[in-house]
XYZ file of C-alpha atoms in Angstrom:
662
model
C 1.083 -4.480 -12.693
C 0.614 -4.197 -8.997
C -2.386 -3.103 -6.991
C -1.859 0.049 -4.993
C -0.889 -1.349 -1.672
C 0.441 1.320 0.630
C -1.772 2.192 3.563
C -1.897 5.806 2.597
C -3.614 5.496 -0.749
C -7.291 5.841 0.009
C -9.051 9.005 0.947
C -7.118 10.512 3.803
C -9.513 9.615 6.588
C -9.888 6.004 5.495
C -6.179 5.763 4.965
C -5.295 6.778 8.446
C -7.962 4.564 9.914
C -6.355 1.749 7.957
C -2.648 2.772 8.590
C -3.622 2.645 12.280
C -5.591 -0.564 11.864
C -2.856 -2.479 9.817
C -0.811 -2.689 12.920
C -3.554 -3.369 15.604
C -2.409 -6.097 17.946
C -4.759 -6.572 20.905
C -2.988 -8.436 23.682
C -3.125 -9.205 27.387
C -0.144 -9.237 29.740
C 0.396 -10.120 33.340
C 0.687 -6.997 35.425
C 3.406 -6.187 37.908
C 1.652 -6.116 41.271
C 2.268 -4.343 44.503
C 2.691 -6.238 47.711
C 0.496 -3.717 49.555
C -2.782 -3.407 47.647
C -5.505 -1.056 48.676
C -8.256 -2.213 46.276
C -8.996 -5.008 43.822
C -10.751 -5.292 40.484
C -11.446 -8.110 38.075
C -8.612 -9.379 35.887
C -7.969 -12.277 33.564
C -5.709 -15.263 33.981
C -5.536 -18.431 31.938
C -6.376 -21.737 33.572
C -7.542 -23.638 30.506
C -5.998 -27.000 29.664
C -7.171 -26.843 26.040
C -4.625 -27.472 23.309
C -6.800 -25.909 20.643
C -8.969 -27.438 17.918
C -8.627 -31.156 17.232
C -11.872 -32.090 15.503
C -11.990 -30.705 11.929
C -15.809 -30.899 11.874
C -16.153 -28.951 15.117
C -13.649 -26.376 13.841
C -15.543 -26.035 10.566
C -18.837 -25.468 12.404
C -17.208 -22.828 14.600
C -15.835 -21.084 11.505
C -19.101 -21.400 9.588
C -21.008 -19.767 12.431
C -18.400 -17.040 12.824
C -18.181 -16.107 9.160
C -21.953 -16.196 8.694
C -22.393 -13.768 11.592
C -19.654 -11.284 10.791
C -19.820 -11.356 7.006
C -23.488 -10.381 7.258
C -22.720 -7.778 9.920
C -19.917 -6.098 7.919
C -21.288 -6.817 4.407
C -18.125 -8.741 3.540
C -18.121 -9.991 -0.088
C -15.621 -12.804 0.387
C -13.244 -14.404 2.881
C -10.708 -17.189 3.117
C -9.357 -19.140 6.064
C -6.822 -21.869 6.623
C -6.070 -23.492 9.984
C -3.088 -25.765 10.559
C -1.969 -27.933 13.465
C 0.915 -30.340 13.928
C 2.007 -29.993 10.321
C -1.428 -30.728 8.868
C -4.193 -28.581 7.413
C -7.223 -28.850 9.710
C -9.351 -26.538 7.610
C -9.156 -24.475 4.454
C -12.285 -22.832 3.199
C -13.647 -19.944 1.217
C -16.762 -17.939 1.989
C -18.687 -15.607 -0.277
C -17.482 -14.285 -3.602
C -14.280 -13.286 -5.321
C -16.395 -11.424 -7.896
C -19.801 -10.167 -6.775
C -21.043 -9.184 -10.220
C -20.370 -12.568 -11.791
C -21.021 -14.550 -8.588
C -17.601 -16.223 -8.680
C -17.211 -18.139 -5.394
C -14.057 -18.099 -3.292
C -11.909 -21.189 -3.853
C -9.399 -21.742 -1.010
C -7.000 -23.512 -3.370
C -7.207 -21.163 -6.331
C -8.518 -17.731 -5.320
C -5.627 -15.380 -4.569
C -5.731 -12.377 -2.253
C -3.220 -9.583 -1.903
C -1.969 -10.404 1.622
C -0.841 -6.830 2.327
C 1.759 -6.367 5.073
C 1.819 -10.091 5.840
C 4.147 -10.037 2.853
C 6.737 -8.556 5.220
C 7.063 -12.060 6.690
C 8.427 -13.207 3.329
C 10.892 -10.309 3.317
C 11.962 -11.131 6.874
C 12.321 -14.815 5.998
C 14.508 -13.870 3.020
C 16.800 -11.766 5.234
C 17.154 -14.609 7.745
C 17.935 -16.999 4.889
C 20.786 -14.770 3.737
C 22.068 -14.566 7.302
C 21.864 -18.338 7.580
C 23.913 -18.696 4.378
C 26.579 -16.308 5.664
C 25.885 -13.642 3.062
C 24.903 -11.369 5.950
C 27.645 -11.807 8.514
C 25.798 -10.398 11.490
C 22.244 -9.100 11.827
C 23.698 -6.291 13.938
C 25.834 -5.112 11.035
C 25.423 -1.559 9.775
C 23.303 -1.897 6.628
C 25.371 0.826 4.960
C 28.145 -1.776 4.746
C 25.953 -3.690 2.297
C 24.581 -0.713 0.367
C 26.612 0.391 -2.640
C 24.757 3.110 -4.525
C 22.540 4.532 -1.797
C 23.212 5.103 1.896
C 21.079 5.616 4.971
C 21.400 9.191 6.210
C 21.984 8.684 9.926
C 23.307 11.431 12.225
C 23.092 9.273 15.361
C 25.838 7.260 17.043
C 24.161 3.882 16.672
C 24.073 2.553 13.100
C 20.936 1.256 11.414
C 21.240 -2.531 11.424
C 19.368 -5.442 9.877
C 18.014 -6.163 13.343
C 16.689 -2.598 13.612
C 14.906 -2.846 10.281
C 13.430 -6.270 11.085
C 12.045 -5.022 14.419
C 10.851 -1.575 13.259
C 13.443 0.173 15.451
C 15.537 1.840 12.745
C 14.282 5.342 13.547
C 13.786 6.048 9.824
C 11.158 8.540 8.790
C 8.423 6.938 6.717
C 8.601 7.484 2.995
C 6.172 9.773 1.203
C 3.651 8.094 -1.100
C 3.783 11.018 -3.551
C 5.435 9.911 -6.765
C 7.381 6.721 -7.460
C 4.664 4.894 -9.384
C 4.449 4.458 -13.152
C 1.399 4.529 -15.386
C 2.517 1.555 -17.448
C 4.275 -1.662 -16.599
C 7.150 -0.789 -18.923
C 7.879 2.413 -16.992
C 8.191 0.850 -13.529
C 11.121 2.350 -11.652
C 13.974 0.142 -10.586
C 14.118 -0.685 -6.898
C 17.190 1.517 -6.615
C 15.590 4.548 -8.271
C 12.497 4.134 -6.119
C 14.534 4.162 -2.911
C 16.645 7.098 -4.068
C 13.393 9.029 -4.247
C 11.869 7.746 -0.999
C 14.656 7.009 1.469
C 14.605 9.699 4.131
C 16.723 10.385 7.181
C 16.912 8.657 10.539
C 14.939 10.793 12.990
C 15.407 8.785 16.187
C 18.321 6.907 17.719
C 18.247 3.416 16.156
C 17.281 0.742 18.656
C 15.519 3.118 21.054
C 11.799 2.643 20.329
C 9.597 0.982 17.744
C 7.849 2.770 14.923
C 6.148 0.731 12.221
C 7.908 1.371 8.942
C 7.018 0.316 5.421
C 10.111 2.149 4.222
C 12.299 0.035 6.491
C 11.021 -3.139 4.850
C 11.382 -1.655 1.396
C 15.033 -1.065 2.278
C 15.302 -4.692 3.439
C 13.880 -5.852 0.107
C 16.497 -3.773 -1.703
C 19.212 -5.275 0.501
C 17.963 -8.776 -0.326
C 18.139 -7.863 -3.996
C 21.684 -6.522 -3.723
C 23.124 -9.235 -1.478
C 21.563 -12.134 -3.415
C 22.258 -10.493 -6.788
C 18.716 -11.397 -7.820
C 15.646 -9.223 -8.356
C 13.693 -9.234 -5.102
C 10.621 -10.792 -6.704
C 12.687 -13.583 -8.236
C 14.432 -14.267 -4.931
C 11.116 -14.693 -3.098
C 9.788 -16.954 -5.835
C 12.922 -19.130 -6.022
C 13.719 -19.404 -2.315
C 10.318 -19.405 -0.618
C 7.356 -19.887 -2.950
C 8.770 -22.725 -5.050
C 10.329 -24.783 -2.213
C 7.019 -24.674 -0.302
C 4.985 -25.590 -3.375
C 3.073 -22.299 -3.233
C 2.153 -22.701 -6.891
C -0.823 -20.343 -6.791
C 1.117 -17.491 -5.197
C 3.051 -14.695 -6.868
C 5.511 -12.013 -5.829
C 4.664 -8.638 -7.325
C 2.588 -9.944 -10.218
C -1.199 -9.762 -10.076
C -2.606 -13.250 -10.659
C -5.601 -13.864 -12.926
C -7.476 -15.556 -10.085
C -7.353 -12.514 -7.788
C -10.313 -11.827 -5.501
C -11.618 -8.384 -6.436
C -11.320 -5.915 -3.550
C -14.423 -3.917 -2.648
C -15.091 -0.616 -0.917
C -18.406 0.197 0.752
C -19.644 3.534 -0.628
C -22.329 3.994 2.018
C -24.997 1.993 0.239
C -23.384 -0.806 -1.776
C -20.074 -2.563 -2.262
C -18.154 -1.125 -5.202
C -15.161 -2.871 -6.815
C -11.846 -1.182 -6.216
C -10.232 -1.688 -9.589
C -7.507 0.947 -9.540
C -4.089 -0.481 -10.261
C -0.678 1.040 -9.906
C 2.785 0.078 -11.115
C 5.440 -0.116 -8.406
C 8.572 -2.174 -7.919
C 8.019 -5.462 -6.065
C 8.616 -3.941 -2.654
C 9.690 -5.513 0.622
C 6.777 -3.912 2.473
C 4.496 -6.469 0.832
C 4.086 -7.709 -2.726
C 2.686 -11.235 -2.213
C -0.558 -12.610 -3.633
C -1.566 -15.953 -2.181
C -4.346 -18.441 -1.466
C -5.602 -20.043 1.747
C -3.947 -23.331 0.772
C -0.580 -21.774 -0.025
C -0.568 -19.705 3.174
C -1.199 -22.912 5.113
C 2.058 -24.262 3.706
C 3.886 -21.092 4.759
C 2.468 -21.336 8.294
C 3.391 -25.003 8.606
C 6.957 -24.220 7.558
C 7.297 -21.581 10.278
C 5.665 -23.803 12.908
C 7.880 -26.757 11.931
C 11.185 -24.914 12.343
C 11.438 -23.983 8.689
C 10.369 -27.320 7.175
C 7.401 -28.234 5.030
C 7.283 -31.904 4.125
C 10.714 -32.674 2.647
C 11.624 -29.074 1.922
C 13.267 -26.542 4.223
C 13.340 -22.773 3.883
C 15.120 -22.200 7.212
C 17.252 -24.191 9.588
C 15.778 -24.952 13.000
C 18.090 -22.578 14.862
C 17.486 -19.618 12.544
C 13.754 -20.301 12.480
C 13.710 -20.175 16.285
C 15.801 -17.005 16.164
C 13.233 -15.383 13.914
C 10.430 -16.293 16.351
C 12.226 -15.099 19.486
C 11.678 -11.654 20.987
C 14.434 -9.326 19.788
C 13.134 -6.022 21.111
C 10.425 -4.716 23.407
C 9.523 -1.196 24.450
C 9.064 -2.558 27.978
C 9.496 -6.061 29.483
C 5.884 -6.015 30.682
C 4.622 -5.764 27.098
C 4.765 -8.077 24.087
C 7.675 -7.250 21.829
C 9.043 -7.624 18.339
C 10.542 -10.804 16.975
C 12.182 -10.634 13.576
C 9.175 -9.384 11.556
C 6.683 -11.319 13.686
C 4.925 -9.421 16.472
C 4.286 -11.021 19.826
C 0.800 -11.234 21.305
C -0.287 -12.311 24.779
C -4.037 -12.456 24.145
C -5.787 -14.761 26.651
C -2.345 -15.269 28.214
C -1.279 -17.342 25.215
C 2.122 -16.673 23.695
C 1.534 -16.043 20.024
C 3.414 -14.469 17.132
C 1.546 -12.815 14.313
C 1.359 -10.232 11.588
C -1.647 -8.338 10.313
C -2.144 -6.492 7.082
C -4.455 -4.075 5.369
C -4.699 -2.207 2.106
C -6.857 0.770 1.265
C -7.930 -0.869 -1.983
C -10.005 -3.316 0.101
C -8.083 -6.092 1.868
C -7.619 -6.953 5.561
C -5.680 -10.004 6.732
C -4.087 -11.745 9.696
C -1.626 -14.578 10.150
C -1.568 -15.903 13.723
C 0.717 -18.616 15.109
C 0.636 -20.392 18.488
C 3.991 -22.209 18.465
C 3.392 -23.907 21.852
C 0.438 -25.781 20.353
C 1.781 -25.964 16.780
C -1.333 -24.117 15.625
C -1.712 -21.364 13.076
C -4.457 -19.661 11.140
C -4.683 -17.251 8.238
C -7.784 -15.159 7.550
C -8.416 -12.517 4.892
C -11.376 -10.588 3.496
C -11.716 -8.574 0.312
C -13.067 -5.401 1.889
C -12.166 -3.053 4.733
C -13.594 -5.061 7.625
C -12.163 -5.907 11.034
C -13.408 -9.489 10.656
C -9.907 -11.065 10.582
C -8.943 -9.292 13.807
C -12.228 -10.246 15.438
C -11.520 -13.856 14.481
C -8.311 -13.752 16.524
C -10.162 -12.948 19.739
C -13.124 -15.274 19.096
C -10.847 -18.184 18.189
C -8.883 -17.706 21.400
C -11.994 -17.241 23.533
C -13.432 -20.455 22.075
C -10.374 -22.688 22.333
C -8.302 -20.937 25.016
C -10.878 -19.236 27.279
C -9.922 -16.900 30.084
C -11.111 -16.955 33.667
C -11.538 -14.068 36.056
C -8.739 -13.406 38.497
C -7.706 -10.418 40.573
C -5.514 -7.420 39.943
C -4.435 -4.947 42.566
C -3.969 -1.234 42.760
C -0.460 0.061 43.148
C 0.003 1.796 46.499
C -0.055 5.590 46.292
C -1.545 5.644 42.816
C -3.573 8.842 43.391
C -0.442 10.799 44.092
C 1.061 9.594 40.806
C -1.766 10.452 38.389
C -0.137 13.692 37.284
C 2.804 11.661 35.973
C 0.597 10.161 33.268
C -1.997 12.736 32.253
C -1.627 14.259 28.818
C -2.075 13.494 25.155
C 0.154 11.026 23.333
C 0.503 10.602 19.564
C 1.783 7.780 17.385
C 3.370 8.625 14.026
C 3.321 5.035 12.751
C 3.478 4.876 8.963
C 3.393 8.678 8.644
C 6.109 10.753 7.028
C 6.700 13.540 9.546
C 9.106 15.538 7.357
C 6.824 15.881 4.312
C 3.464 17.522 3.747
C 1.845 14.127 4.399
C 2.455 14.703 8.090
C -1.044 16.188 7.902
C -2.355 12.613 7.851
C -1.823 12.531 11.605
C -4.465 15.237 11.844
C -7.007 12.844 10.343
C -5.908 9.702 12.185
C -8.739 8.555 14.437
C -6.660 6.321 16.679
C -3.381 8.178 16.319
C -3.860 9.973 19.647
C -4.398 8.619 23.137
C -5.633 10.895 25.932
C -4.923 10.124 29.578
C -7.169 12.247 31.774
C -7.700 12.580 35.517
C -11.301 12.487 36.787
C -12.687 14.517 39.676
C -12.700 11.367 41.779
C -8.972 10.923 41.260
C -9.224 8.040 38.791
C -7.374 7.930 35.479
C -9.238 7.397 32.204
C -8.008 6.707 28.695
C -9.853 8.204 25.723
C -9.168 7.185 22.125
C -10.999 6.092 18.988
C -11.449 2.672 17.451
C -10.727 1.674 13.854
C -14.420 2.103 13.045
C -14.352 5.645 14.470
C -16.172 4.786 17.690
C -15.062 6.559 20.887
C -13.286 4.482 23.532
C -13.225 5.466 27.186
C -11.949 3.171 29.883
C -10.707 3.423 33.435
C -7.020 2.820 34.067
C -5.730 1.011 37.122
C -2.147 1.480 38.249
C -0.611 -1.934 38.846
C 3.044 -0.937 39.032
C 5.424 1.954 38.720
C 4.673 3.565 35.335
C 2.288 0.678 34.518
C -1.466 1.108 34.038
C -4.021 -1.553 33.129
C -7.085 -0.914 30.983
C -10.259 -1.953 32.744
C -12.070 -2.809 29.500
C -9.675 -5.387 28.054
C -7.027 -5.791 30.775
C -4.165 -4.848 28.490
C -1.320 -2.749 29.847
C -0.176 0.770 29.065
C 3.403 1.452 30.129
C 5.053 4.855 30.341
C 8.672 5.948 30.099
C 10.366 9.121 31.260
C 12.902 11.185 29.375
C 16.326 12.241 30.633
C 14.763 15.168 32.492
C 12.492 12.852 34.450
C 9.299 13.834 32.608
C 6.858 11.231 31.312
C 7.433 11.420 27.573
C 6.410 8.097 26.002
C 3.595 5.583 26.257
C 3.433 2.027 24.945
C 0.553 -0.415 24.659
C 0.125 -4.013 23.560
C 0.903 -3.124 19.956
C 4.647 -3.832 20.012
C 5.412 -1.907 16.812
C 3.982 1.357 18.114
C 5.285 4.221 20.271
C 3.183 7.118 21.528
C 4.981 10.396 22.164
C 3.608 12.977 24.587
C 2.701 16.152 22.719
C 1.987 19.735 23.739
C -1.556 21.078 23.858
C -1.018 23.112 20.696
C -0.040 19.966 18.758
C -3.237 18.042 19.478
C -5.831 17.205 16.852
C -8.574 18.989 18.787
C -6.632 22.249 19.038
C -5.578 22.130 15.403
C -9.072 21.364 14.150
C -10.425 24.280 16.187
C -7.622 26.494 14.909
C -8.224 25.542 11.288
C -11.984 25.969 11.619
C -11.677 29.357 13.337
C -9.217 30.641 10.734
C -11.403 29.482 7.846
C -14.480 31.137 9.371
C -12.634 34.424 9.872
C -11.284 34.285 6.319
C -14.745 33.604 4.905
C -16.195 36.411 7.049
C -13.621 38.793 5.595
C -14.266 37.674 2.019
C -17.989 38.243 2.429
C -17.615 41.481 4.361
C -15.085 43.140 2.065
C -16.923 41.989 -1.075
C -20.234 43.289 0.266
C -18.686 46.643 1.241
C -17.074 47.003 -2.169
C -20.317 46.533 -4.096
C -22.252 48.676 -1.654
C -19.819 51.587 -2.181
C -19.798 51.001 -5.903
C -23.588 51.166 -6.094
C -23.550 54.377 -4.041
C -20.550 55.681 -6.005
C -18.437 56.088 -2.870
C -15.190 54.573 -4.090
C -13.282 57.650 -2.990
C -14.592 57.464 0.576
C -11.695 55.195 1.498
C -8.088 56.284 1.725
C -5.394 54.553 -0.347
C -4.182 52.802 2.831
C -7.674 51.483 3.561
C -8.153 50.342 -0.034
C -4.765 48.610 -0.108
C -5.264 46.951 3.277
C -8.720 45.659 2.278
C -7.493 44.387 -1.097
C -4.566 42.560 0.501
C -6.718 41.012 3.231
C -9.354 39.901 0.706
C -6.656 38.356 -1.526
C -4.999 36.476 1.345
C -8.300 35.167 2.697
C -9.396 34.040 -0.755
C -6.055 32.330 -1.404
C -6.120 30.566 1.967
C -9.704 29.327 1.711
C -9.598 28.158 -1.905
C -6.121 26.590 -1.606
C -6.903 24.762 1.638
C -10.188 23.383 0.352
C -8.515 22.292 -2.885
C -5.709 20.562 -1.009
C -8.071 18.667 1.312
C -10.278 17.616 -1.610
C -7.180 16.432 -3.449
C -6.166 14.187 -0.574
C -9.721 12.890 -0.235
C -10.290 12.120 -3.901
C -6.902 11.474 -5.518
C -6.805 7.942 -4.157
C -4.092 6.665 -6.430
C -3.139 9.621 -8.576
C -0.747 11.175 -6.064
C 1.510 8.146 -6.376
C 2.254 9.130 -9.955
C 3.214 12.535 -8.615
C 1.451 15.538 -7.164
C -1.309 16.576 -9.607
C -1.405 20.115 -10.993
C -4.152 21.082 -8.547
C -1.806 20.046 -5.748
C 0.952 22.347 -6.962
C -1.551 25.177 -7.422
C -3.007 24.751 -3.909
C 0.412 24.587 -2.249
C 1.508 27.623 -4.269
C -1.620 29.451 -3.173
C -0.943 28.706 0.486
C 2.661 29.831 0.111
C 1.649 33.044 -1.662
C -0.968 33.708 1.002
C 1.658 33.326 3.710
C 3.961 35.833 1.958
C 1.160 38.362 1.489
C 0.189 37.957 5.137
C 3.315 39.939 5.982
C 1.686 42.861 4.211
C -1.442 42.445 6.343
C 0.612 42.775 9.504
C 2.291 45.918 8.127
C -1.072 47.396 7.132
C -2.470 46.569 10.570
C 0.282 48.554 12.265
C -0.147 51.491 9.862
C -3.916 51.586 10.378
C -3.433 51.938 14.134
C -0.586 54.453 13.841
C -2.488 56.658 11.385
C -5.845 55.976 13.062
C -7.498 55.176 9.769
C -10.708 53.084 9.654
C -13.112 53.083 12.567
C -12.080 51.589 15.905
C -14.258 48.531 15.362
C -12.826 48.065 11.853
C -9.262 48.276 13.183
C -10.080 45.675 15.826
C -11.554 43.365 13.186
C -8.506 43.891 10.964
C -6.223 43.093 13.912
C -8.117 39.870 14.580
C -7.758 39.018 10.896
C -4.013 39.726 10.978
C -3.656 37.469 14.026
C -5.660 34.764 12.231
C -3.337 34.963 9.230
C -0.313 34.622 11.522
C -1.854 31.642 13.323
C -2.696 30.041 9.974
C 0.932 30.394 8.898
C 1.950 28.592 12.094
C -0.614 25.859 11.308
C 0.734 25.415 7.770
C 4.312 25.324 8.975
C 3.596 22.761 11.714
C 1.962 20.394 9.215
C 4.680 20.930 6.555
C 2.281 22.672 4.172
C 4.469 25.720 3.573
C 6.433 24.861 0.467
C 6.771 21.742 -1.657
C 7.867 19.167 0.919
C 6.969 16.178 -1.224
C 9.769 13.735 -0.347
């Protein structure tokens, strides 16, 4: 059996916080500067001569202090870390507990964690191995050439290639998490059947922009399986785990020594014990220990070699670690699976992971210094990401430099203002598009102040508001004042600013219209629900009041029919919407077995309400034409009819009209 591992499996708010978090890559880049500055502000440049940790005792003290501070702060049950340098393990250690109830301590050699999306590095390594062996002729080959029973539906000129999938530039829509899982191990779908259900269409020209994609890596895992003629799990075990001596790691099988994941319920840490049966997928199916992950890091830092074993040749290892795509040359880009980072002006490659069941992880390599570290916790805490920055600040500190304004920046502010949204890891063609509505950090607002300065507003993983001044340092390049990272914009063919990119190389923000924003849609939904509830109460109250006074006949047939239809639609809309939201909040794992009955009922209710809303519009016209009801009542009915029409638009925009499950 396999723990539920997709980022969209917790309650919808937590899921989107996590889906956004899994990919967080804070980085710092050198800004393009104008030769004619008008002002200066503080910036960061690296002048350190440090080559990182050398003394194991000093490193252990640094780690002990760090984990003591942040595990207490975030109530983290357990954590593991391994640090390697020059082919040796400098430190491997466990902190806290793998099992809180039974006080089982973390053992860095034996305690396994689900490493989440870091497992994609194993998928990427497998693809590069097959390329190295000649079984994949060219990484720029159309993957449909290698697919026999399923094909990628691509209407664009450029084909979807291995390179596209490895760099998250395939343009594929993300797969829906509804269905595909089995309730018993014996009923697990084959990889092929799973992809037949999940594989959607290409929505963007391949190779144009990045968009983090679990589905893309699931397709890569299926390709590995087909090309190697081995089950994907067996291939990973035979060609990566066994050669590296990762004897306490598994691919797709939950080990007995697994650290229990925990979720904070507001007062205490509760074990997250839900399990789900899925194929061993390329998006991440690896369980590993601190010791085993040290071996994997050493192999990648040593050009594919660990001791006497090799999983990659030097040239293909270097190819995997080299930038293959970037949304803009100013920003860090995508290697094959690895993501670049320029934090503290150090060139690093990394991958982070997270799972809604209660795991967060990071694997961070500094090839220039032959250093790497792996950190994971068994709860939803940003501790591993915080470790990245504190490790770099401790061993590779930054010093203050200067950055300059770009001449004429005030005249250019209007080019950037607006709201930008990222659809990373969200299926935009299914009803789960609604997850973007609950994504805290899925939108980025660029606003112009009265003083003429630009500000960015967004939300952190923890849900805290972020507001920082932006300084223009080049054409279409802005620098955040709070962390000195860059935001770069790109115009469309019509010359309008349409895209924004930050230091997360796997992410693209698209400029959206005002009526697409979260704020507008939340206001719209709230207003519609209030009007519907007002109508339910008002019509119900009027009905019983007339009944008590025996005035049923005081209303015409048109008035009775119009009231009955409006009451029915409002009741359907309110009950169905509440039921659907509660389903997404509470059916943490159940929706992966398929949409529960309450889901079908709520979607049916919304669809029926939309159909009956046509009758409300007809009744509204008739009431005005025949001048039935009082003037105030007709106005209220008109407002209600407009609300029903707006609600239909809302449902349609978020793919909630009909059963768009896959």
